[in-house]
Amino acid sequence: MTKSLIDEIGRERAAELVTKAVEKAVADLHAAGLPAIGGENGRVYKVYPDGTKVYVDEEE
């Protein structure tokens, strides 16, 4: 049976790689002047390059 990548590198290392990839993706979006999308407590929000957080259900 073939091991999965997570089994080969370990869950902790996989989590580190995912975290770094997400941080880079957010940085790339912000560098382009675009918001990143996030969520908490079942609500979706946009985080703009200046750090402003706007919940989508509160947008005008």
Short mmCIF file of N, CA, C and O in Angstrom, two decimals:
data_model
loop_
_atom_site.label_atom_id
_atom_site.label_comp_id
_atom_site.label_asym_id
_atom_site.label_seq_id
_atom_site.Cartn_x
_atom_site.Cartn_y
_atom_site.Cartn_z
N MET A 1 0.85 -1.17 0.00
CA MET A 1 0.00 0.00 0.00
C MET A 1 0.90 1.24 0.00
O MET A 1 1.88 1.31 0.71
N THR A 2 0.51 2.22 -0.78
CA THR A 2 1.28 3.46 -0.88
C THR A 2 0.89 4.40 0.25
O THR A 2 -0.28 4.57 0.56
N LYS A 3 1.92 5.01 0.85
CA LYS A 3 1.66 5.99 1.92
C LYS A 3 1.23 7.31 1.31
O LYS A 3 1.70 7.70 0.24
N SER A 4 0.37 8.01 2.01
CA SER A 4 -0.01 9.35 1.58
C SER A 4 1.12 10.31 1.91
O SER A 4 2.01 10.00 2.72
N LEU A 5 1.11 11.47 1.29
CA LEU A 5 2.13 12.48 1.57
C LEU A 5 2.12 12.85 3.05
O LEU A 5 3.17 13.00 3.67
N ILE A 6 0.93 12.97 3.63
CA ILE A 6 0.83 13.32 5.05
C ILE A 6 1.47 12.23 5.91
O ILE A 6 2.17 12.53 6.86
N ASP A 7 1.26 10.97 5.55
CA ASP A 7 1.89 9.88 6.29
C ASP A 7 3.41 9.93 6.14
O ASP A 7 4.14 9.64 7.08
N GLU A 8 3.88 10.32 4.96
CA GLU A 8 5.32 10.36 4.73
C GLU A 8 6.00 11.51 5.47
O GLU A 8 7.08 11.33 6.00
N ILE A 9 5.38 12.69 5.46
CA ILE A 9 6.05 13.86 6.07
C ILE A 9 5.56 14.15 7.48
O ILE A 9 6.17 14.94 8.19
N GLY A 10 4.45 13.56 7.88
CA GLY A 10 3.90 13.77 9.21
C GLY A 10 2.87 14.89 9.22
O GLY A 10 2.95 15.85 8.45
N ARG A 11 1.90 14.75 10.09
CA ARG A 11 0.81 15.73 10.16
C ARG A 11 1.29 17.12 10.55
O ARG A 11 0.81 18.12 10.04
N GLU A 12 2.23 17.16 11.48
CA GLU A 12 2.73 18.47 11.94
C GLU A 12 3.41 19.22 10.79
O GLU A 12 3.15 20.40 10.58
N ARG A 13 4.25 18.53 10.03
CA ARG A 13 4.94 19.17 8.90
C ARG A 13 3.94 19.57 7.83
O ARG A 13 4.04 20.65 7.24
N ALA A 14 2.95 18.73 7.56
CA ALA A 14 1.92 19.05 6.57
C ALA A 14 1.16 20.31 6.99
O ALA A 14 0.89 21.19 6.16
N ALA A 15 0.82 20.41 8.27
CA ALA A 15 0.11 21.59 8.77
C ALA A 15 0.97 22.84 8.61
O ALA A 15 0.47 23.91 8.24
N GLU A 16 2.27 22.73 8.87
CA GLU A 16 3.18 23.87 8.68
C GLU A 16 3.20 24.32 7.23
O GLU A 16 3.16 25.53 6.95
N LEU A 17 3.26 23.36 6.31
CA LEU A 17 3.30 23.70 4.88
C LEU A 17 2.00 24.38 4.43
O LEU A 17 2.04 25.34 3.66
N VAL A 18 0.88 23.87 4.91
CA VAL A 18 -0.41 24.48 4.56
C VAL A 18 -0.49 25.90 5.11
O VAL A 18 -0.90 26.83 4.41
N THR A 19 -0.07 26.09 6.35
CA THR A 19 -0.10 27.42 6.96
C THR A 19 0.75 28.40 6.16
O THR A 19 0.31 29.52 5.85
N LYS A 20 1.95 27.99 5.77
CA LYS A 20 2.82 28.87 4.99
C LYS A 20 2.21 29.19 3.62
O LYS A 20 2.31 30.31 3.14
N ALA A 21 1.59 28.20 2.99
CA ALA A 21 0.97 28.42 1.69
C ALA A 21 -0.20 29.40 1.78
O ALA A 21 -0.36 30.27 0.92
N VAL A 22 -1.00 29.28 2.82
CA VAL A 22 -2.12 30.20 3.01
C VAL A 22 -1.61 31.61 3.29
O VAL A 22 -2.13 32.59 2.72
N GLU A 23 -0.59 31.73 4.13
CA GLU A 23 -0.02 33.05 4.41
C GLU A 23 0.51 33.71 3.14
O GLU A 23 0.32 34.91 2.92
N LYS A 24 1.16 32.93 2.27
CA LYS A 24 1.67 33.47 1.01
C LYS A 24 0.52 33.89 0.10
O LYS A 24 0.58 34.94 -0.54
N ALA A 25 -0.52 33.07 0.03
CA ALA A 25 -1.66 33.40 -0.82
C ALA A 25 -2.32 34.70 -0.37
O ALA A 25 -2.66 35.55 -1.20
N VAL A 26 -2.48 34.88 0.93
CA VAL A 26 -3.06 36.12 1.47
C VAL A 26 -2.15 37.30 1.15
O VAL A 26 -2.61 38.37 0.72
N ALA A 27 -0.85 37.13 1.33
CA ALA A 27 0.10 38.20 1.03
C ALA A 27 0.05 38.58 -0.44
O ALA A 27 0.09 39.77 -0.79
N ASP A 28 -0.06 37.58 -1.32
CA ASP A 28 -0.16 37.85 -2.76
C ASP A 28 -1.44 38.62 -3.10
O ASP A 28 -1.41 39.55 -3.91
N LEU A 29 -2.55 38.23 -2.49
CA LEU A 29 -3.81 38.95 -2.72
C LEU A 29 -3.68 40.40 -2.25
O LEU A 29 -4.07 41.33 -2.97
N HIS A 30 -3.16 40.59 -1.05
CA HIS A 30 -3.02 41.95 -0.51
C HIS A 30 -2.05 42.78 -1.34
O HIS A 30 -2.29 43.97 -1.55
N ALA A 31 -0.99 42.17 -1.84
CA ALA A 31 -0.04 42.89 -2.70
C ALA A 31 -0.71 43.37 -3.98
O ALA A 31 -0.33 44.41 -4.52
N ALA A 32 -1.71 42.64 -4.42
CA ALA A 32 -2.47 43.02 -5.62
C ALA A 32 -3.62 43.97 -5.28
O ALA A 32 -4.39 44.36 -6.17
N GLY A 33 -3.76 44.32 -4.00
CA GLY A 33 -4.82 45.23 -3.58
C GLY A 33 -6.16 44.56 -3.39
O GLY A 33 -7.19 45.23 -3.30
N LEU A 34 -6.16 43.25 -3.30
CA LEU A 34 -7.41 42.50 -3.18
C LEU A 34 -7.60 41.99 -1.75
O LEU A 34 -6.63 41.76 -1.03
N PRO A 35 -8.86 41.79 -1.35
CA PRO A 35 -9.10 41.24 -0.02
C PRO A 35 -8.94 39.72 -0.02
O PRO A 35 -9.10 39.06 -1.04
N ALA A 36 -8.63 39.19 1.14
CA ALA A 36 -8.64 37.75 1.36
C ALA A 36 -9.97 37.42 2.02
O ALA A 36 -10.60 38.27 2.64
N ILE A 37 -10.40 36.19 1.86
CA ILE A 37 -11.68 35.76 2.42
C ILE A 37 -11.42 34.86 3.62
O ILE A 37 -10.53 34.02 3.59
N GLY A 38 -12.19 35.04 4.67
CA GLY A 38 -12.06 34.21 5.86
C GLY A 38 -13.43 33.93 6.44
O GLY A 38 -14.45 34.38 5.90
N GLY A 39 -13.44 33.25 7.53
CA GLY A 39 -14.70 32.95 8.18
C GLY A 39 -14.51 32.65 9.64
O GLY A 39 -13.46 32.17 10.05
N GLU A 40 -15.54 32.97 10.43
CA GLU A 40 -15.55 32.62 11.84
C GLU A 40 -16.99 32.57 12.31
O GLU A 40 -17.82 33.35 11.87
N ASN A 41 -17.29 31.62 13.14
CA ASN A 41 -18.63 31.46 13.70
C ASN A 41 -19.70 31.43 12.62
O ASN A 41 -20.78 31.98 12.79
N GLY A 42 -19.40 30.78 11.50
CA GLY A 42 -20.38 30.64 10.43
C GLY A 42 -20.59 31.88 9.58
O GLY A 42 -21.48 31.90 8.74
N ARG A 43 -19.77 32.90 9.78
CA ARG A 43 -19.89 34.14 8.99
C ARG A 43 -18.66 34.31 8.11
O ARG A 43 -17.55 33.98 8.51
N VAL A 44 -18.87 34.83 6.92
CA VAL A 44 -17.79 35.05 5.96
C VAL A 44 -17.41 36.51 5.99
O VAL A 44 -18.26 37.39 6.07
N TYR A 45 -16.09 36.77 5.91
CA TYR A 45 -15.62 38.15 5.90
C TYR A 45 -14.50 38.33 4.89
O TYR A 45 -13.89 37.36 4.44
N LYS A 46 -14.26 39.59 4.55
CA LYS A 46 -13.14 39.98 3.70
C LYS A 46 -12.15 40.75 4.56
O LYS A 46 -12.56 41.58 5.36
N VAL A 47 -10.86 40.45 4.39
CA VAL A 47 -9.82 41.20 5.07
C VAL A 47 -9.04 41.94 4.00
O VAL A 47 -8.45 41.33 3.11
N TYR A 48 -9.08 43.26 4.07
CA TYR A 48 -8.41 44.09 3.08
C TYR A 48 -6.94 44.30 3.45
O TYR A 48 -6.54 44.07 4.60
N PRO A 49 -6.13 44.75 2.48
CA PRO A 49 -4.70 44.93 2.73
C PRO A 49 -4.38 45.83 3.94
O PRO A 49 -3.36 45.64 4.59
N ASP A 50 -5.27 46.77 4.26
CA ASP A 50 -5.02 47.66 5.41
C ASP A 50 -5.45 47.04 6.74
O ASP A 50 -5.35 47.66 7.79
N GLY A 51 -5.94 45.78 6.68
CA GLY A 51 -6.35 45.09 7.89
C GLY A 51 -7.82 45.20 8.22
O GLY A 51 -8.31 44.57 9.15
N THR A 52 -8.55 46.00 7.47
CA THR A 52 -9.99 46.16 7.69
C THR A 52 -10.70 44.84 7.42
O THR A 52 -10.47 44.19 6.41
N LYS A 53 -11.58 44.46 8.34
CA LYS A 53 -12.37 43.23 8.19
C LYS A 53 -13.83 43.64 7.99
O LYS A 53 -14.39 44.36 8.81
N VAL A 54 -14.43 43.17 6.90
CA VAL A 54 -15.82 43.49 6.58
C VAL A 54 -16.58 42.17 6.40
O VAL A 54 -16.21 41.36 5.54
N TYR A 55 -17.62 42.00 7.21
CA TYR A 55 -18.44 40.81 7.06
C TYR A 55 -19.32 40.95 5.83
O TYR A 55 -19.93 41.99 5.60
N VAL A 56 -19.37 39.89 5.02
CA VAL A 56 -20.10 39.94 3.76
C VAL A 56 -21.57 40.23 3.97
O VAL A 56 -22.17 40.99 3.21
N ASP A 57 -22.17 39.71 5.04
CA ASP A 57 -23.60 39.95 5.28
C ASP A 57 -23.89 41.36 5.76
O ASP A 57 -25.05 41.74 5.88
N GLU A 58 -22.85 42.16 6.02
CA GLU A 58 -23.03 43.55 6.43
C GLU A 58 -22.65 44.54 5.34
O GLU A 58 -22.76 45.75 5.53
N GLU A 59 -22.18 44.04 4.20
CA GLU A 59 -21.80 44.92 3.10
C GLU A 59 -23.02 45.62 2.52
O GLU A 59 -24.11 45.06 2.52
N GLU A 60 -22.78 46.78 2.03
CA GLU A 60 -23.88 47.52 1.39
C GLU A 60 -23.94 47.21 -0.07
O GLU A 60 -23.03 46.86 -0.71
#
